XYZ file of C-alpha atoms in Angstrom:
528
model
C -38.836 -12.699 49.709
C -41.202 -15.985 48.794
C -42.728 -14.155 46.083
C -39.527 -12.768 44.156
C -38.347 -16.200 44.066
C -41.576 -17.544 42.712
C -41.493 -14.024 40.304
C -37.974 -14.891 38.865
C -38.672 -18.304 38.480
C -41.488 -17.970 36.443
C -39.455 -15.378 34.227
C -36.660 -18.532 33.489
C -39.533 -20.736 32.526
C -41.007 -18.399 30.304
C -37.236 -17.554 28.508
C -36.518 -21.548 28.466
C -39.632 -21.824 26.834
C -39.020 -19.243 23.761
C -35.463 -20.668 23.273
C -37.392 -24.057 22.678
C -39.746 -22.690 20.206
C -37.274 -20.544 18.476
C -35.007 -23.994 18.518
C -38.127 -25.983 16.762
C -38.961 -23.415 14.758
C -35.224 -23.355 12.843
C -35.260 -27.301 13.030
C -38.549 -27.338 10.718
C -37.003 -24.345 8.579
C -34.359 -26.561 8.056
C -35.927 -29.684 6.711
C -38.007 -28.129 4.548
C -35.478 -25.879 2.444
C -33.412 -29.169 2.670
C -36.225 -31.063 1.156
C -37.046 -28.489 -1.623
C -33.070 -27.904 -2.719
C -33.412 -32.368 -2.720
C -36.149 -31.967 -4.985
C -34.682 -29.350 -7.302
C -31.488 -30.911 -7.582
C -33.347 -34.484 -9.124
C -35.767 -32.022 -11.090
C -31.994 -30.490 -12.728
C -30.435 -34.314 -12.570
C -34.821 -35.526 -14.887
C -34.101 -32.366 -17.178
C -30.672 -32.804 -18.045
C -30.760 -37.190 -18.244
C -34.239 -35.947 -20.650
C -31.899 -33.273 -22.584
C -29.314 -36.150 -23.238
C -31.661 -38.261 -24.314
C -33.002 -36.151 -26.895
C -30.443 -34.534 -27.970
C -28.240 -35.650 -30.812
C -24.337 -36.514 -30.497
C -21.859 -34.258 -32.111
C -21.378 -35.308 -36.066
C -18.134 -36.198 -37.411
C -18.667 -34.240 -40.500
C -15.849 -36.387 -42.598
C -17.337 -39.211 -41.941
C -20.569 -38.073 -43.302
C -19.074 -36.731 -46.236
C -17.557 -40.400 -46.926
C -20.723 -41.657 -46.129
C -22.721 -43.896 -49.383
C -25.873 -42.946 -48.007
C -25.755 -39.262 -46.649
C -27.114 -36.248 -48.737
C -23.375 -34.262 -48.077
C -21.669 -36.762 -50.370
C -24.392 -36.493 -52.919
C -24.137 -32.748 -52.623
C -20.142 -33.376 -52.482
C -20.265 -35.699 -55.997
C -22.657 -33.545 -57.811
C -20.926 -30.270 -57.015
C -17.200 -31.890 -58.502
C -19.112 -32.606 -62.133
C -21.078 -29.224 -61.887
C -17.611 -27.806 -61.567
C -16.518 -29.796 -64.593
C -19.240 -28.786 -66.647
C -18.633 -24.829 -65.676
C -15.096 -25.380 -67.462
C -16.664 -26.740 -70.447
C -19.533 -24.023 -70.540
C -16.850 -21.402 -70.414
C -14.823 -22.843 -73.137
C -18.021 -23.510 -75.152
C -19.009 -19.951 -74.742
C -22.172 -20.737 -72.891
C -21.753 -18.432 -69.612
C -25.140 -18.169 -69.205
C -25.177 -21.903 -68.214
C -21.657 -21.491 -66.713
C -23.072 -18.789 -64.526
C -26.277 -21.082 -63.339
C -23.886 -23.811 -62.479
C -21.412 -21.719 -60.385
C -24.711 -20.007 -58.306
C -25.909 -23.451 -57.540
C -22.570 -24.533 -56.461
C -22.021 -21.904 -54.193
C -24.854 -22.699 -52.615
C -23.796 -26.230 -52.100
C -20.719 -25.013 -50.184
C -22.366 -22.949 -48.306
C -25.111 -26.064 -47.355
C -22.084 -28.092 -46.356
C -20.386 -25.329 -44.797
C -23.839 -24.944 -42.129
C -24.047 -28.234 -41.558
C -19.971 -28.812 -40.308
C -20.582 -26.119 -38.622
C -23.638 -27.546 -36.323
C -22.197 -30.742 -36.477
C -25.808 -32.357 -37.482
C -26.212 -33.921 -40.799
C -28.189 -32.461 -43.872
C -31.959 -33.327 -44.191
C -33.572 -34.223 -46.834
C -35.891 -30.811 -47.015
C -32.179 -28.805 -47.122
C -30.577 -31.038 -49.963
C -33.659 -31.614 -51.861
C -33.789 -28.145 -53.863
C -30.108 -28.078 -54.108
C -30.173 -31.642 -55.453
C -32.968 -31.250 -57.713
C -31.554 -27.980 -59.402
C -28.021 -28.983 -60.072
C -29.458 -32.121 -61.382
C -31.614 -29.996 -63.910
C -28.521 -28.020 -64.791
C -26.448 -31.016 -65.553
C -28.850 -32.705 -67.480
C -28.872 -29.237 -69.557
C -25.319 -29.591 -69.956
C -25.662 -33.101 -71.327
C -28.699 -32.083 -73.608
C -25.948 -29.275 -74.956
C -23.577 -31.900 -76.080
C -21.327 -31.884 -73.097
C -21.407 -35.845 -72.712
C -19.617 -37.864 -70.498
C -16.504 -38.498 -72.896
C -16.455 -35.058 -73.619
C -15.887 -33.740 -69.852
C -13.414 -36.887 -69.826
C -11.064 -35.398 -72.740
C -12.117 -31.773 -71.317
C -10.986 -32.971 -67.693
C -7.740 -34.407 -69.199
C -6.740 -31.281 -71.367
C -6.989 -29.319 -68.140
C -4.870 -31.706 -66.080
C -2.178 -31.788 -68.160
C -1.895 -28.051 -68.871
C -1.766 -27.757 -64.695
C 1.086 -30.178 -64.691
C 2.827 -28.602 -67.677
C 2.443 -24.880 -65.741
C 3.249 -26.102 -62.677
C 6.299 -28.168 -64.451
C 7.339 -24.878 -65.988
C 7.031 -22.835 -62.532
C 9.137 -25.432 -60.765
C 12.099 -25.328 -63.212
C 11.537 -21.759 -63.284
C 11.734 -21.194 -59.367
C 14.918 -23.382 -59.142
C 16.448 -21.596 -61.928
C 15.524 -18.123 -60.221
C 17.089 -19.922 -57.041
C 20.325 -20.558 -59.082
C 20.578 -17.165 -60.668
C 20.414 -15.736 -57.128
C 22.801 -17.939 -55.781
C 25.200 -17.722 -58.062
C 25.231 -14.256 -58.740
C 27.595 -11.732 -57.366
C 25.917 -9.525 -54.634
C 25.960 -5.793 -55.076
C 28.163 -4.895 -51.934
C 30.642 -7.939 -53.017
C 31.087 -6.153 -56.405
C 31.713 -2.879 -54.831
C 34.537 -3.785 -52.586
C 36.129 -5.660 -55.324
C 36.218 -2.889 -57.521
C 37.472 -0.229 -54.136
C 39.802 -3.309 -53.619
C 41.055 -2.958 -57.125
C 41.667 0.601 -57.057
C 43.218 0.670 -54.376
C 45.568 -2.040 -55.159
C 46.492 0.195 -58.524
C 47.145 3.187 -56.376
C 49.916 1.063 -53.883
C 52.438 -0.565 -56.375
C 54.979 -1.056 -53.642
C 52.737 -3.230 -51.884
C 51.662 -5.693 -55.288
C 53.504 -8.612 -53.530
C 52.246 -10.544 -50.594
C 54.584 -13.262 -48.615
C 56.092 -14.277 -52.799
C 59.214 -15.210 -51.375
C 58.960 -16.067 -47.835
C 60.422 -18.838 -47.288
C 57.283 -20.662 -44.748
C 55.036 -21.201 -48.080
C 57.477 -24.389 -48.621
C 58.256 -24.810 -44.558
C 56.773 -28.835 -43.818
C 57.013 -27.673 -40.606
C 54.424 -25.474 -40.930
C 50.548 -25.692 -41.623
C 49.390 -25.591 -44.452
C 45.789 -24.759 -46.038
C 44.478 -24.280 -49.688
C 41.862 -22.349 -50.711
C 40.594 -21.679 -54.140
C 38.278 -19.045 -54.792
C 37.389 -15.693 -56.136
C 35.489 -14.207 -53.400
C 37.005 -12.128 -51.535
C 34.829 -12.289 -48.393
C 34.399 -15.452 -48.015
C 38.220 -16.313 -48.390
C 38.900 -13.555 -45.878
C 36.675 -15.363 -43.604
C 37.923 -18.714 -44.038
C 41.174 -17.660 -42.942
C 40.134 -15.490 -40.140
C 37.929 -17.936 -38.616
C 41.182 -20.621 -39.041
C 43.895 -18.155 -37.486
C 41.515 -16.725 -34.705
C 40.637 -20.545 -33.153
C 44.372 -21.647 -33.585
C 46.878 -22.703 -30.983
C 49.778 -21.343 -32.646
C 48.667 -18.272 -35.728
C 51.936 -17.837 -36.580
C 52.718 -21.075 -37.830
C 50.171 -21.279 -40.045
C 50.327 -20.738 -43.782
C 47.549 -20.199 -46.210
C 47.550 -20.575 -50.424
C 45.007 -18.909 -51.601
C 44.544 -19.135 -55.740
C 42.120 -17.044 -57.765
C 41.705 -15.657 -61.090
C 42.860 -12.603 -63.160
C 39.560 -10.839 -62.472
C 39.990 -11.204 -58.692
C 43.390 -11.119 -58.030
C 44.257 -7.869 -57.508
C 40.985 -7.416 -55.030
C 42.448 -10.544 -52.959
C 46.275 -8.657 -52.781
C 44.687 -5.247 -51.270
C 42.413 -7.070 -48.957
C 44.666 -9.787 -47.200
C 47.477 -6.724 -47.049
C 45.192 -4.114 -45.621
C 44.160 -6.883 -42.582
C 45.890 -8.506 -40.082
C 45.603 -11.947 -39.373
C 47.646 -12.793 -36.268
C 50.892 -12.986 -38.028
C 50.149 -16.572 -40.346
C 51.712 -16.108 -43.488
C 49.567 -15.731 -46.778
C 50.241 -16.157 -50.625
C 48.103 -15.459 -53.648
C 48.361 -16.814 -56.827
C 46.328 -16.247 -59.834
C 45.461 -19.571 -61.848
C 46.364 -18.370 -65.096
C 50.184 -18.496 -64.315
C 49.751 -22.222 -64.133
C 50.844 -22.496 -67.770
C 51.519 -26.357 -67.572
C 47.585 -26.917 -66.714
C 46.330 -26.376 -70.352
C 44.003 -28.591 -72.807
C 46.677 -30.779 -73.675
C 48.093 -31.970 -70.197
C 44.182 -31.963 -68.552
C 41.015 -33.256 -69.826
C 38.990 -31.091 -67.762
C 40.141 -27.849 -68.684
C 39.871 -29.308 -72.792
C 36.114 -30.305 -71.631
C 35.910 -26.719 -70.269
C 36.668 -25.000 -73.309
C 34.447 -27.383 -75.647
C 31.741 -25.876 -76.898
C 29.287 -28.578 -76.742
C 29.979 -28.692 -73.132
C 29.069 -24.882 -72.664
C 26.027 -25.419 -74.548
C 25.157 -28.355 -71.982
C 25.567 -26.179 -68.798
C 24.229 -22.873 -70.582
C 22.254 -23.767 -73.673
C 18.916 -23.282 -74.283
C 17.159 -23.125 -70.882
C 13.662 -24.643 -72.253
C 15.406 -27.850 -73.558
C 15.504 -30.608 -71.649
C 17.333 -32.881 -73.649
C 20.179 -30.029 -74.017
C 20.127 -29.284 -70.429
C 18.163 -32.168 -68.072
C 18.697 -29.932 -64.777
C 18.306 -26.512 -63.962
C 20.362 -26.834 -61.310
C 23.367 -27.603 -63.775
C 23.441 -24.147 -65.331
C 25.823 -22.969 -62.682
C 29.025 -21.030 -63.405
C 31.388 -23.203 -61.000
C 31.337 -26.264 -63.251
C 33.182 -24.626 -65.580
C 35.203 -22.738 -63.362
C 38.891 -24.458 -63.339
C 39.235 -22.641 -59.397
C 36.649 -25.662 -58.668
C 38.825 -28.471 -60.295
C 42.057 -27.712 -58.883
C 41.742 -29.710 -55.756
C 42.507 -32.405 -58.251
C 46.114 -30.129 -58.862
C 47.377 -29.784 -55.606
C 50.686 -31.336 -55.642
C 51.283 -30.047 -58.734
C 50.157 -26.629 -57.524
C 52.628 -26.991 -54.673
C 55.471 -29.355 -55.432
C 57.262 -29.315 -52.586
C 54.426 -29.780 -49.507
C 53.970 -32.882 -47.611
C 50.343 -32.169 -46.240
C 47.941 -29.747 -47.002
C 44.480 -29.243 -45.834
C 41.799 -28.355 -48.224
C 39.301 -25.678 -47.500
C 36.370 -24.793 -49.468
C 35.253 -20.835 -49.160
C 31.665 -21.258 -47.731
C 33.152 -22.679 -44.191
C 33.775 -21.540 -41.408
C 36.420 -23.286 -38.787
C 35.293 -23.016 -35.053
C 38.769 -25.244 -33.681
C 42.261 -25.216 -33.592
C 42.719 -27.280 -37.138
C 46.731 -28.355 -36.309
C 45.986 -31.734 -34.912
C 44.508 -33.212 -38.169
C 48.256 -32.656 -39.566
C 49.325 -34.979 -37.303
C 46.305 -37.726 -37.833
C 47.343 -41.339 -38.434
C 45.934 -41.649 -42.146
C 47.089 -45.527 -42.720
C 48.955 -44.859 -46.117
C 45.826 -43.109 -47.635
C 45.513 -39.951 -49.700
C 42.781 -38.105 -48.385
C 41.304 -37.840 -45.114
C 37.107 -36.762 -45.065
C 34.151 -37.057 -42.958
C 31.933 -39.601 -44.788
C 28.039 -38.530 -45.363
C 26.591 -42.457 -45.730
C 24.650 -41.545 -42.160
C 22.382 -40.457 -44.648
C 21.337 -43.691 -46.772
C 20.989 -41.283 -50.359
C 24.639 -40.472 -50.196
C 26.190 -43.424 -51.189
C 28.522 -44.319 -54.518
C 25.380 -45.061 -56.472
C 23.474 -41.872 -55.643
C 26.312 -40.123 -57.839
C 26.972 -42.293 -60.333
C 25.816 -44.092 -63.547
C 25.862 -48.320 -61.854
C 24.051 -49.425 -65.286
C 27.159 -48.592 -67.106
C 29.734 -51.702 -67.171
C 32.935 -49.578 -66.291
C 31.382 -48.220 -63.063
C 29.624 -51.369 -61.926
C 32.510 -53.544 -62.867
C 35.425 -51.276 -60.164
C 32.824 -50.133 -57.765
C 30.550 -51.114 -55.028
C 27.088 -49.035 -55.418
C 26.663 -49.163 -51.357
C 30.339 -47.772 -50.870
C 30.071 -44.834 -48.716
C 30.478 -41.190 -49.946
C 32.603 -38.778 -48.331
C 32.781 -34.793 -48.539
C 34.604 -31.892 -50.015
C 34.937 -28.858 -48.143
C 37.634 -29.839 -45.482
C 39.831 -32.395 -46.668
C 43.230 -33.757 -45.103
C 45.605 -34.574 -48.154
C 49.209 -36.439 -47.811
C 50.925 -35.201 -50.823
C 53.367 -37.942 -50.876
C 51.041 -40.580 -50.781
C 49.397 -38.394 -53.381
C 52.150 -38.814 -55.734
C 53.079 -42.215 -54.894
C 49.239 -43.933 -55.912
C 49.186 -41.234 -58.994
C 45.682 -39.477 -57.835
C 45.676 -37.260 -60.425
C 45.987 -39.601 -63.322
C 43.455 -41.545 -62.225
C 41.545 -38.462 -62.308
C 42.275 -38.131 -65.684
C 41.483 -41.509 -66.767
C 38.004 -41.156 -65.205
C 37.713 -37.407 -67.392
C 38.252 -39.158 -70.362
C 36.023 -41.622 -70.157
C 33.101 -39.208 -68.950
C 33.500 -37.039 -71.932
C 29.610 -37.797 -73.168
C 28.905 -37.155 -69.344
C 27.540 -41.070 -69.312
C 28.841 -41.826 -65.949
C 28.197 -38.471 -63.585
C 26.673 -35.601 -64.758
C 28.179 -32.996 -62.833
C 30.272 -31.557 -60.275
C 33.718 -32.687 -58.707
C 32.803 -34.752 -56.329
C 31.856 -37.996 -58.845
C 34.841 -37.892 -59.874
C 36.978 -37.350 -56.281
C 34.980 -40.157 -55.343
C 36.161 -42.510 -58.081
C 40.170 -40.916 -58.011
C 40.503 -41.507 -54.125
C 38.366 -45.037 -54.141
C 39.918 -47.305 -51.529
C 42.052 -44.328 -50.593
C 40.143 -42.458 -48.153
C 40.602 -42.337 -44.466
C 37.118 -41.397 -42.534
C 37.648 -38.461 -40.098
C 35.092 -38.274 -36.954
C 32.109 -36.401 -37.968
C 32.830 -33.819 -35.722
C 35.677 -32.434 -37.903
C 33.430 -31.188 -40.318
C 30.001 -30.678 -40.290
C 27.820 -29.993 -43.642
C 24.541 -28.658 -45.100
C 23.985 -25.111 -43.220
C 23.544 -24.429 -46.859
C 20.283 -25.704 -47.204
C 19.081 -27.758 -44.124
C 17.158 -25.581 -41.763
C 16.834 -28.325 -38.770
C 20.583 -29.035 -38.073
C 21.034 -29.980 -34.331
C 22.570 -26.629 -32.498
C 24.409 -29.085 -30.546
C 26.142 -30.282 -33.771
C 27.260 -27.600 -34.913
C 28.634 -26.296 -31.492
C 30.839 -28.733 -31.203
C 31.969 -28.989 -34.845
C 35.697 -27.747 -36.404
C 34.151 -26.934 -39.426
C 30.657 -25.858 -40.236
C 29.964 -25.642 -44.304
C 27.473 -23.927 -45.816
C 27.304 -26.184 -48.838
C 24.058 -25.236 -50.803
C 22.814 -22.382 -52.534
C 21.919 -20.170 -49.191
C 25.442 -19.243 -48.911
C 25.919 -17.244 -45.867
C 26.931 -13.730 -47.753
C 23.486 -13.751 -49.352
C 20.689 -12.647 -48.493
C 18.873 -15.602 -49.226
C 20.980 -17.334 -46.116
C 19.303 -19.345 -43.900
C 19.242 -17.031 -40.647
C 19.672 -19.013 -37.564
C 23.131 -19.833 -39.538
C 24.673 -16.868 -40.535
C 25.980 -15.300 -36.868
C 28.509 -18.216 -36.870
C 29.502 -16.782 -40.202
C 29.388 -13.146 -39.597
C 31.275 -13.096 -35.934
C 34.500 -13.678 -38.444
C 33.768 -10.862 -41.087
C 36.083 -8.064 -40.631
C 32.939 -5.378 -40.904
C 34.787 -2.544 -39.102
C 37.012 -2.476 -42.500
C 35.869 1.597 -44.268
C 35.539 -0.309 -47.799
C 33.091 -2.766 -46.519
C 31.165 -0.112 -44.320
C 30.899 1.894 -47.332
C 29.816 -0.800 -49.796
C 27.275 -2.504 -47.447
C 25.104 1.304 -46.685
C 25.919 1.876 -50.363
């Protein structure tokens, strides 16, 4: 028994001592790989603090360029007059030498190129043989008689035939613009002429609402429009009936012309608009607005006046703007707002409506807005500091700057609240007249109706809240959605007119959700 105890204890002495050694053993293991991954990581931390030091910072290759003493800007100046001289080579017949220069300068832009690239600047062994050989070449240049004042008037001669071209291209893109805008889109033509036959094949049905007795009911509401596009009248008035209140009450005067008239019958009676009550009117039965009564339509039919708006389209003197050879400012539709209580003698209030907007509330309540004894009631655009009185009209001229204050604010057209009697009562459309006359050399506005609506209905307009009528979805890409949400009226004043196809896109769905397209004559013309 004495010796197994002495036997086992001596086996736990021996197996305490190999734990001990195997526990020393991984304690020295230990500190050395310690010690060697301490004396890599300062070897990395030497290298990389050496690699700093040596290497160079990142160039900011525009400040070299600009820099008086770097090779790139010498490469950068002598590369602009070896370009000059190539233009005179070329004109000079020398290609030869034209054709050195240009190899020589492509290799310069490819020098500069290498270097923005590295971000390091250009040494003096890589701009040395660039240097020295475009140097050579230019001094050849100069020994050929291409002197200093010779690439001056050489230089000059090309800058103004760039600024003549581009001149030419810019009147020429705006007048392309203009064409397109004001031209009448293939589908539009094709309905009007289905319209048209189909309003010859229905005689019973040539009258629409003549007699009724609403279209002189005060009680009513009344709109104007004056236009001779079908489509966009049709969705003037649908977009009007669909957001009102009351449809029924509502009455709508539409005038066109003798080409369009019969188009505008056989669409308004082949659609239904909620009941609202609709009359069309042709402007050539208003005998009593003729050359002798109305200085506008005299001005219209003068010939020197035609040849402004669509003479010679090179002239300047003959026609200053492109933008002025447009059909509508010698259309009399577009100067009849100036005729409405004329037009309709027995209204009290009338609200105006131009035929590129679209109405998105219930219009009624501006009938009953508190105008304070003034004529017209607009949204004024003087948020904008350009549209203001002397923005649209002549100020160095004594008879403007004498009546009116150049900081007065302007207003718009396109949905207008008119009292007729007050109308009458301050004589509108004499002073309309009186303002004609005067402009017959076109001294004090050159175009459109709005100079002169601004100078009739001076001290006689009544500012609406913006909100009843918000403009420019004709030609302003970044109105606010949230604007034009909460607007009555959204216009589409401008040439991208929303039946084009030139329309601004983000636009035109507010537009289109009122166009009757399930109609067979507009299906037909729009595949056609």
């Amino acid at each position: 028994m004495r010796r197994r105890r002495v036997a086992r204890r001596r086996l736990l002495s021996w197996i305490w001592l190999l734990l001990a050694s195997f526990s020393v053993a991984g304690l020295v293991l230990f500190m050395v790989q310690h010690h060697h991954q301490q004396d890599e990581s300062q070897l990395r931390v030497e290298r990389d603090t050496i690699t700093e030091n040596v290497s160079p910072p990142r160039l900011n290759f525009t400040e070299e360029v600009t820099s008086a003493s770097s090779f790139a800007r010498q490469l950068g100046e002598q590369m602009t007059l070896a370009k000059a001289y190539v233009f005179i080579a070329k004109e000079h017949n020398n290609l030869h030498l034209a054709w050195e220069l240009t190899s020589k300068i492509r290799s310069c832009q490819l020098l500069l190129s290498k270097a923005a690239m590295r971000g390091q600047p250009i040494s003096l062994d890589e701009a040395k043989p660039i240097v020295t050989g475009l140097s050579t070449l230019i001094y050849k240049a100069q020994d050929a008689h291409y002197d200093i004042a010779t690439t001056m008037m050489t230089m000059k001669s090309h800058i103004q035939s760039l600024e003549e071209r581009a001149s030419a291209a810019t009147v020429q893109t705006t007048l392309f613009a203009q064409s397109v805008a004001e031209a009448l889109p293939k589908s539009l033509h094709c309905l009007m002429i289905k319209l048209t036959s189909d309003w010859l094949t229905k005689p019973s049905r040539h009258e629409l609402a003549e007699d009724s007795p609403r279209l002189v009911d005060n009680n009513l509401y009344h709109f104007c429009i004056f236009t001779d596009n079908v489509i966009a009248a049709s969705v003037v008035v649908n977009s009007t009936v669909s957001n009102a209140d009351h449809p029924k009450q509502l009455v709508f005067h539409i005038v066109t012309n003798r080409v369009s008239y019969k188009a505008m019958q056989a669409w308004f009676l082949s659609n239904d608009f909620k009941g609202s009550a609709i009359e069309i009117r042709s402007v050539e039965e208003f005998s009593w607005l003729n050359a002798s009564y109305s200085p506008v339509v005299k001005q219209l039919l003068d010939t020197d006046s035609r040849a402004y708006y669509f003479g010679d389209q090179t002239s300047q003197e003959t026609n200053p703007e492109p933008k002025m050879r447009n059909p509508k400012y010698l259309s009399l539709l577009n100067h009849l707002r100036f005729y409405i209580p004329e037009i309709y003698p027995q209204l009290e209030k009338i609200v105006f409506l131009d035929d590129d907007v679209v109405v998105q509330k219930d219009l009624t309540p501006l009938f009953s807005l508190d105008l304070h004894g003034n004529v017209n009631g607009a949204v004024e655009t003087c948020l904008e500091a350009f549209h203001r009185y002397y923005k649209y009209l002549n100020f160095s001229n004594p008879l403007i700057s004498s009546k009116f204050d150049p900081q007065a604010c302007g207003w718009a057209f396109g949905m207008n609240v008119f009292d007729l009697v007050a109308w009458r009562k301050a004589n509108v459309t004499a002073r309309y007249h009186y303002w004609q006359e005067q402009n017959t050399e076109r001294t004090l506005w050159k175009l459109g109706t709005l100079p002169p609506g601004l100078l009739a209905f001076y001290g006689l307009t009544e500012p609406l809240d913006r909100r009843w009528h918000v403009l420019g979805l004709g030609y302003d890409v970044n109105i606010d959605n949230r604007l034009i949400e909460t607007a009555a009226v959204i216009h589409y004043n401008g040439n991208m007119k929303p039946w084009l196809k030139l329309a601004i896109g983000r636009y035109k769905p507010f537009w289109l959700r009122f166009l009757n397209s399930s109609h067979p004559y507009l299906q037909d013309c729009v595949t056609a």
